[in-house]
Amino acid sequence: MSENLQPFLQAQGRQLTAVLSNDTGEGEEILLAFGADALIFRCNEDSDAIAVTFETIPKLEDADDLTTDPAWSCFIGKELSTGWLMQNQQGYGDGALLSFDGVVPEVGLNVVAAAFEVLEIRQRS
């Protein structure tokens, strides 16, 4: 397994408690909090590539709380099941997919101009 996917294994099975967005001045971060720890997605402002880590939530000065945002609120209290990193045709890892309580992707993150776009994924019936 790719070392880049290890953070997903560390967060797998944990319940999502909060979602935060933070501008570092070098690109945006999305923090998916699982108690005191977080799956942190960082985008590189030069390449729009995603880096993902699982670590203790850092102290943040001006983070935006996205917990009640409709794109995230339906996942609060649910366990992370699966995570994917996406690579585009130019070789950049600029996207991620997540599923909660299942194996079908439900939400995506895509980097555009050093910021994250949240993609709500709906299944066709």
Short mmCIF file of N, CA, C and O in Angstrom, two decimals, residues 29-102:
data_model
loop_
_atom_site.label_atom_id
_atom_site.label_comp_id
_atom_site.label_asym_id
_atom_site.label_seq_id
_atom_site.Cartn_x
_atom_site.Cartn_y
_atom_site.Cartn_z
N GLU A 29 -6.17 24.35 4.22
CA GLU A 29 -6.22 23.06 4.89
C GLU A 29 -7.67 22.74 5.20
O GLU A 29 -8.44 23.63 5.56
N ILE A 30 -8.03 21.48 5.08
CA ILE A 30 -9.31 20.98 5.57
C ILE A 30 -8.96 19.95 6.64
O ILE A 30 -8.19 19.03 6.39
N LEU A 31 -9.51 20.15 7.84
CA LEU A 31 -9.26 19.25 8.96
C LEU A 31 -10.53 18.50 9.29
O LEU A 31 -11.55 19.12 9.64
N LEU A 32 -10.49 17.19 9.19
CA LEU A 32 -11.60 16.35 9.61
C LEU A 32 -11.24 15.83 10.99
O LEU A 32 -10.31 15.02 11.15
N ALA A 33 -11.92 16.34 12.01
CA ALA A 33 -11.59 16.02 13.39
C ALA A 33 -12.26 14.73 13.83
O ALA A 33 -13.45 14.52 13.60
N PHE A 34 -11.48 13.90 14.48
CA PHE A 34 -11.95 12.67 15.09
C PHE A 34 -11.48 12.75 16.55
O PHE A 34 -10.43 12.22 16.90
N GLY A 35 -12.23 13.48 17.37
CA GLY A 35 -11.78 13.74 18.74
C GLY A 35 -10.63 14.73 18.71
O GLY A 35 -10.70 15.77 18.07
N ALA A 36 -9.52 14.37 19.37
CA ALA A 36 -8.36 15.26 19.47
C ALA A 36 -7.44 15.15 18.25
O ALA A 36 -6.51 15.94 18.10
N ASP A 37 -7.70 14.17 17.37
CA ASP A 37 -6.87 13.97 16.19
C ASP A 37 -7.64 14.38 14.94
O ASP A 37 -8.86 14.49 14.96
N ALA A 38 -6.90 14.57 13.85
CA ALA A 38 -7.55 14.99 12.61
C ALA A 38 -6.86 14.40 11.40
O ALA A 38 -5.64 14.22 11.38
N LEU A 39 -7.67 14.12 10.40
CA LEU A 39 -7.19 13.81 9.07
C LEU A 39 -7.08 15.18 8.41
O LEU A 39 -8.07 15.89 8.27
N ILE A 40 -5.86 15.59 8.07
CA ILE A 40 -5.63 16.94 7.57
C ILE A 40 -5.21 16.89 6.11
O ILE A 40 -4.23 16.24 5.75
N PHE A 41 -5.99 17.59 5.29
CA PHE A 41 -5.70 17.72 3.87
C PHE A 41 -5.11 19.10 3.65
O PHE A 41 -5.72 20.11 4.00
N ARG A 42 -3.91 19.15 3.09
CA ARG A 42 -3.24 20.42 2.80
C ARG A 42 -3.01 20.51 1.30
O ARG A 42 -2.63 19.54 0.67
N CYS A 43 -3.23 21.71 0.76
CA CYS A 43 -2.94 21.88 -0.65
C CYS A 43 -1.74 22.81 -0.81
O CYS A 43 -1.58 23.78 -0.08
N ASN A 44 -0.91 22.45 -1.76
CA ASN A 44 0.28 23.22 -2.08
C ASN A 44 -0.11 24.31 -3.07
O ASN A 44 -0.63 24.01 -4.14
N GLU A 45 0.15 25.57 -2.72
CA GLU A 45 -0.30 26.67 -3.58
C GLU A 45 0.44 26.72 -4.92
O GLU A 45 -0.07 27.28 -5.88
N ASP A 46 1.61 26.12 -5.01
CA ASP A 46 2.36 26.15 -6.27
C ASP A 46 1.91 25.06 -7.24
O ASP A 46 1.82 25.30 -8.44
N SER A 47 1.63 23.87 -6.71
CA SER A 47 1.30 22.75 -7.60
C SER A 47 -0.15 22.30 -7.50
O SER A 47 -0.58 21.47 -8.30
N ASP A 48 -0.90 22.81 -6.52
CA ASP A 48 -2.27 22.37 -6.25
C ASP A 48 -2.34 20.89 -5.86
O ASP A 48 -3.38 20.25 -5.97
N ALA A 49 -1.22 20.33 -5.42
CA ALA A 49 -1.20 18.94 -4.97
C ALA A 49 -1.70 18.84 -3.53
O ALA A 49 -1.54 19.77 -2.74
N ILE A 50 -2.30 17.69 -3.22
CA ILE A 50 -2.80 17.43 -1.87
C ILE A 50 -1.78 16.60 -1.10
O ILE A 50 -1.23 15.64 -1.63
N ALA A 51 -1.59 16.97 0.15
CA ALA A 51 -0.87 16.13 1.10
C ALA A 51 -1.86 15.80 2.21
O ALA A 51 -2.65 16.66 2.61
N VAL A 52 -1.83 14.58 2.71
CA VAL A 52 -2.76 14.19 3.78
C VAL A 52 -1.96 13.58 4.92
O VAL A 52 -1.02 12.81 4.70
N THR A 53 -2.31 14.00 6.14
CA THR A 53 -1.68 13.47 7.35
C THR A 53 -2.76 13.15 8.37
O THR A 53 -3.90 13.62 8.25
N PHE A 54 -2.39 12.37 9.37
CA PHE A 54 -3.27 12.14 10.52
C PHE A 54 -2.44 12.50 11.73
O PHE A 54 -1.38 11.92 11.97
N GLU A 55 -2.90 13.52 12.47
CA GLU A 55 -2.10 14.03 13.59
C GLU A 55 -3.00 14.70 14.61
O GLU A 55 -4.20 14.91 14.37
N THR A 56 -2.42 15.04 15.74
CA THR A 56 -3.14 15.80 16.76
C THR A 56 -3.52 17.15 16.16
O THR A 56 -2.72 17.77 15.46
N ILE A 57 -4.74 17.59 16.44
CA ILE A 57 -5.20 18.87 15.89
C ILE A 57 -4.30 20.00 16.39
O ILE A 57 -4.14 20.17 17.61
N PRO A 58 -3.71 20.75 15.47
CA PRO A 58 -2.85 21.87 15.89
C PRO A 58 -3.70 23.04 16.40
O PRO A 58 -4.89 23.14 16.12
N LYS A 59 -3.07 23.93 17.13
CA LYS A 59 -3.76 25.16 17.55
C LYS A 59 -3.93 26.03 16.32
O LYS A 59 -2.99 26.28 15.58
N LEU A 60 -5.16 26.48 16.11
CA LEU A 60 -5.46 27.29 14.93
C LEU A 60 -5.98 28.64 15.37
O LEU A 60 -6.83 28.73 16.26
N GLU A 61 -5.49 29.68 14.74
CA GLU A 61 -5.89 31.05 15.08
C GLU A 61 -7.28 31.40 14.54
O GLU A 61 -8.15 31.81 15.27
N ASP A 62 -7.46 31.26 13.25
CA ASP A 62 -8.66 31.77 12.60
C ASP A 62 -9.36 30.73 11.72
O ASP A 62 -9.82 31.06 10.63
N ALA A 63 -9.43 29.50 12.16
CA ALA A 63 -10.05 28.46 11.34
C ALA A 63 -11.56 28.69 11.24
O ALA A 63 -12.20 29.18 12.17
N ASP A 64 -12.11 28.34 10.09
CA ASP A 64 -13.56 28.39 9.89
C ASP A 64 -14.15 27.03 10.24
O ASP A 64 -13.63 25.99 9.82
N ASP A 65 -15.23 27.04 11.00
CA ASP A 65 -15.90 25.81 11.39
C ASP A 65 -16.92 25.44 10.31
O ASP A 65 -17.87 26.17 10.07
N LEU A 66 -16.70 24.31 9.65
CA LEU A 66 -17.58 23.85 8.57
C LEU A 66 -18.51 22.72 9.03
O LEU A 66 -19.20 22.13 8.22
N THR A 67 -18.52 22.45 10.32
CA THR A 67 -19.26 21.32 10.87
C THR A 67 -20.74 21.36 10.50
O THR A 67 -21.34 20.32 10.23
N THR A 68 -21.34 22.55 10.48
CA THR A 68 -22.77 22.64 10.17
C THR A 68 -23.05 22.85 8.67
O THR A 68 -24.20 22.90 8.28
N ASP A 69 -22.00 22.96 7.86
CA ASP A 69 -22.17 23.09 6.43
C ASP A 69 -22.87 21.83 5.91
O ASP A 69 -22.48 20.71 6.26
N PRO A 70 -23.89 21.97 5.06
CA PRO A 70 -24.63 20.79 4.58
C PRO A 70 -23.75 19.73 3.91
O PRO A 70 -24.08 18.55 3.94
N ALA A 71 -22.63 20.14 3.32
CA ALA A 71 -21.75 19.16 2.68
C ALA A 71 -21.10 18.23 3.70
O ALA A 71 -20.72 17.11 3.37
N TRP A 72 -20.96 18.69 4.95
CA TRP A 72 -20.28 17.90 5.98
C TRP A 72 -21.20 17.45 7.12
O TRP A 72 -20.95 16.43 7.74
N SER A 73 -22.23 18.20 7.42
CA SER A 73 -23.03 17.93 8.63
C SER A 73 -23.64 16.53 8.65
O SER A 73 -23.79 15.94 9.72
N CYS A 74 -23.97 15.99 7.48
CA CYS A 74 -24.58 14.66 7.45
C CYS A 74 -23.60 13.55 7.83
O CYS A 74 -24.01 12.42 8.10
N PHE A 75 -22.30 13.86 7.90
CA PHE A 75 -21.30 12.86 8.25
C PHE A 75 -20.86 12.94 9.71
O PHE A 75 -20.13 12.06 10.17
N ILE A 76 -21.25 13.99 10.42
CA ILE A 76 -20.87 14.12 11.82
C ILE A 76 -21.46 12.95 12.60
O ILE A 76 -22.62 12.62 12.48
N GLY A 77 -20.61 12.31 13.39
CA GLY A 77 -21.03 11.14 14.17
C GLY A 77 -20.88 9.83 13.43
O GLY A 77 -21.06 8.76 14.01
N LYS A 78 -20.55 9.89 12.14
CA LYS A 78 -20.35 8.67 11.36
C LYS A 78 -18.87 8.30 11.33
O LYS A 78 -18.00 9.15 11.46
N GLU A 79 -18.62 7.02 11.12
CA GLU A 79 -17.25 6.53 11.06
C GLU A 79 -16.69 6.64 9.65
O GLU A 79 -17.40 6.35 8.67
N LEU A 80 -15.42 7.03 9.55
CA LEU A 80 -14.75 7.03 8.26
C LEU A 80 -14.53 5.59 7.84
O LEU A 80 -14.00 4.79 8.60
N SER A 81 -14.97 5.26 6.64
CA SER A 81 -14.81 3.89 6.12
C SER A 81 -13.62 3.78 5.18
O SER A 81 -12.74 2.96 5.38
N THR A 82 -13.61 4.63 4.15
CA THR A 82 -12.61 4.49 3.10
C THR A 82 -12.18 5.86 2.61
O THR A 82 -12.98 6.79 2.55
N GLY A 83 -10.91 5.97 2.24
CA GLY A 83 -10.38 7.19 1.65
C GLY A 83 -9.56 6.87 0.42
O GLY A 83 -8.88 5.85 0.37
N TRP A 84 -9.66 7.73 -0.57
CA TRP A 84 -8.93 7.58 -1.82
C TRP A 84 -8.21 8.88 -2.12
O TRP A 84 -8.72 9.96 -1.87
N LEU A 85 -7.04 8.80 -2.72
CA LEU A 85 -6.37 9.97 -3.29
C LEU A 85 -6.45 9.84 -4.80
O LEU A 85 -6.27 8.75 -5.35
N MET A 86 -6.74 10.94 -5.49
CA MET A 86 -6.89 10.93 -6.94
C MET A 86 -5.69 11.61 -7.59
O MET A 86 -5.16 12.58 -7.05
N GLN A 87 -5.32 11.11 -8.75
CA GLN A 87 -4.21 11.68 -9.51
C GLN A 87 -4.72 12.03 -10.91
O GLN A 87 -5.37 11.21 -11.55
N ASN A 88 -4.41 13.24 -11.36
CA ASN A 88 -4.88 13.65 -12.69
C ASN A 88 -3.91 13.17 -13.79
O ASN A 88 -2.86 12.59 -13.49
N GLN A 89 -4.26 13.43 -15.04
CA GLN A 89 -3.48 12.94 -16.17
C GLN A 89 -2.09 13.57 -16.25
O GLN A 89 -1.22 13.06 -16.94
N GLN A 90 -1.86 14.66 -15.54
CA GLN A 90 -0.54 15.29 -15.53
C GLN A 90 0.32 14.77 -14.37
O GLN A 90 1.44 15.22 -14.18
N GLY A 91 -0.24 13.85 -13.57
CA GLY A 91 0.53 13.24 -12.50
C GLY A 91 0.39 13.92 -11.14
O GLY A 91 1.05 13.53 -10.19
N TYR A 92 -0.47 14.94 -11.05
CA TYR A 92 -0.65 15.64 -9.78
C TYR A 92 -1.74 14.97 -8.95
O TYR A 92 -2.82 14.68 -9.46
N GLY A 93 -1.47 14.75 -7.68
CA GLY A 93 -2.48 14.26 -6.75
C GLY A 93 -3.27 15.45 -6.25
O GLY A 93 -2.83 16.15 -5.33
N ASP A 94 -4.40 15.74 -6.88
CA ASP A 94 -5.12 16.97 -6.56
C ASP A 94 -6.56 16.72 -6.12
O ASP A 94 -7.38 17.63 -6.13
N GLY A 95 -6.85 15.49 -5.70
CA GLY A 95 -8.20 15.21 -5.26
C GLY A 95 -8.23 14.06 -4.27
O GLY A 95 -7.30 13.26 -4.19
N ALA A 96 -9.31 13.99 -3.51
CA ALA A 96 -9.51 12.91 -2.55
C ALA A 96 -11.00 12.59 -2.48
O ALA A 96 -11.84 13.48 -2.71
N LEU A 97 -11.31 11.34 -2.19
CA LEU A 97 -12.68 10.89 -1.99
C LEU A 97 -12.78 10.25 -0.62
O LEU A 97 -11.81 9.64 -0.15
N LEU A 98 -13.96 10.38 0.00
CA LEU A 98 -14.18 9.80 1.33
C LEU A 98 -15.53 9.12 1.39
O LEU A 98 -16.48 9.58 0.75
N SER A 99 -15.59 8.04 2.16
CA SER A 99 -16.88 7.42 2.45
C SER A 99 -16.99 7.22 3.95
O SER A 99 -16.00 6.96 4.64
N PHE A 100 -18.20 7.38 4.44
CA PHE A 100 -18.51 7.19 5.85
C PHE A 100 -19.57 6.09 5.94
O PHE A 100 -20.56 6.13 5.22
N ASP A 101 -19.37 5.15 6.84
CA ASP A 101 -20.34 4.06 7.03
C ASP A 101 -20.63 3.30 5.75
O ASP A 101 -21.76 2.88 5.52
N GLY A 102 -19.66 3.13 4.87
CA GLY A 102 -19.86 2.39 3.64
C GLY A 102 -18.63 2.44 2.76
O GLY A 102 -17.61 3.02 3.14
#
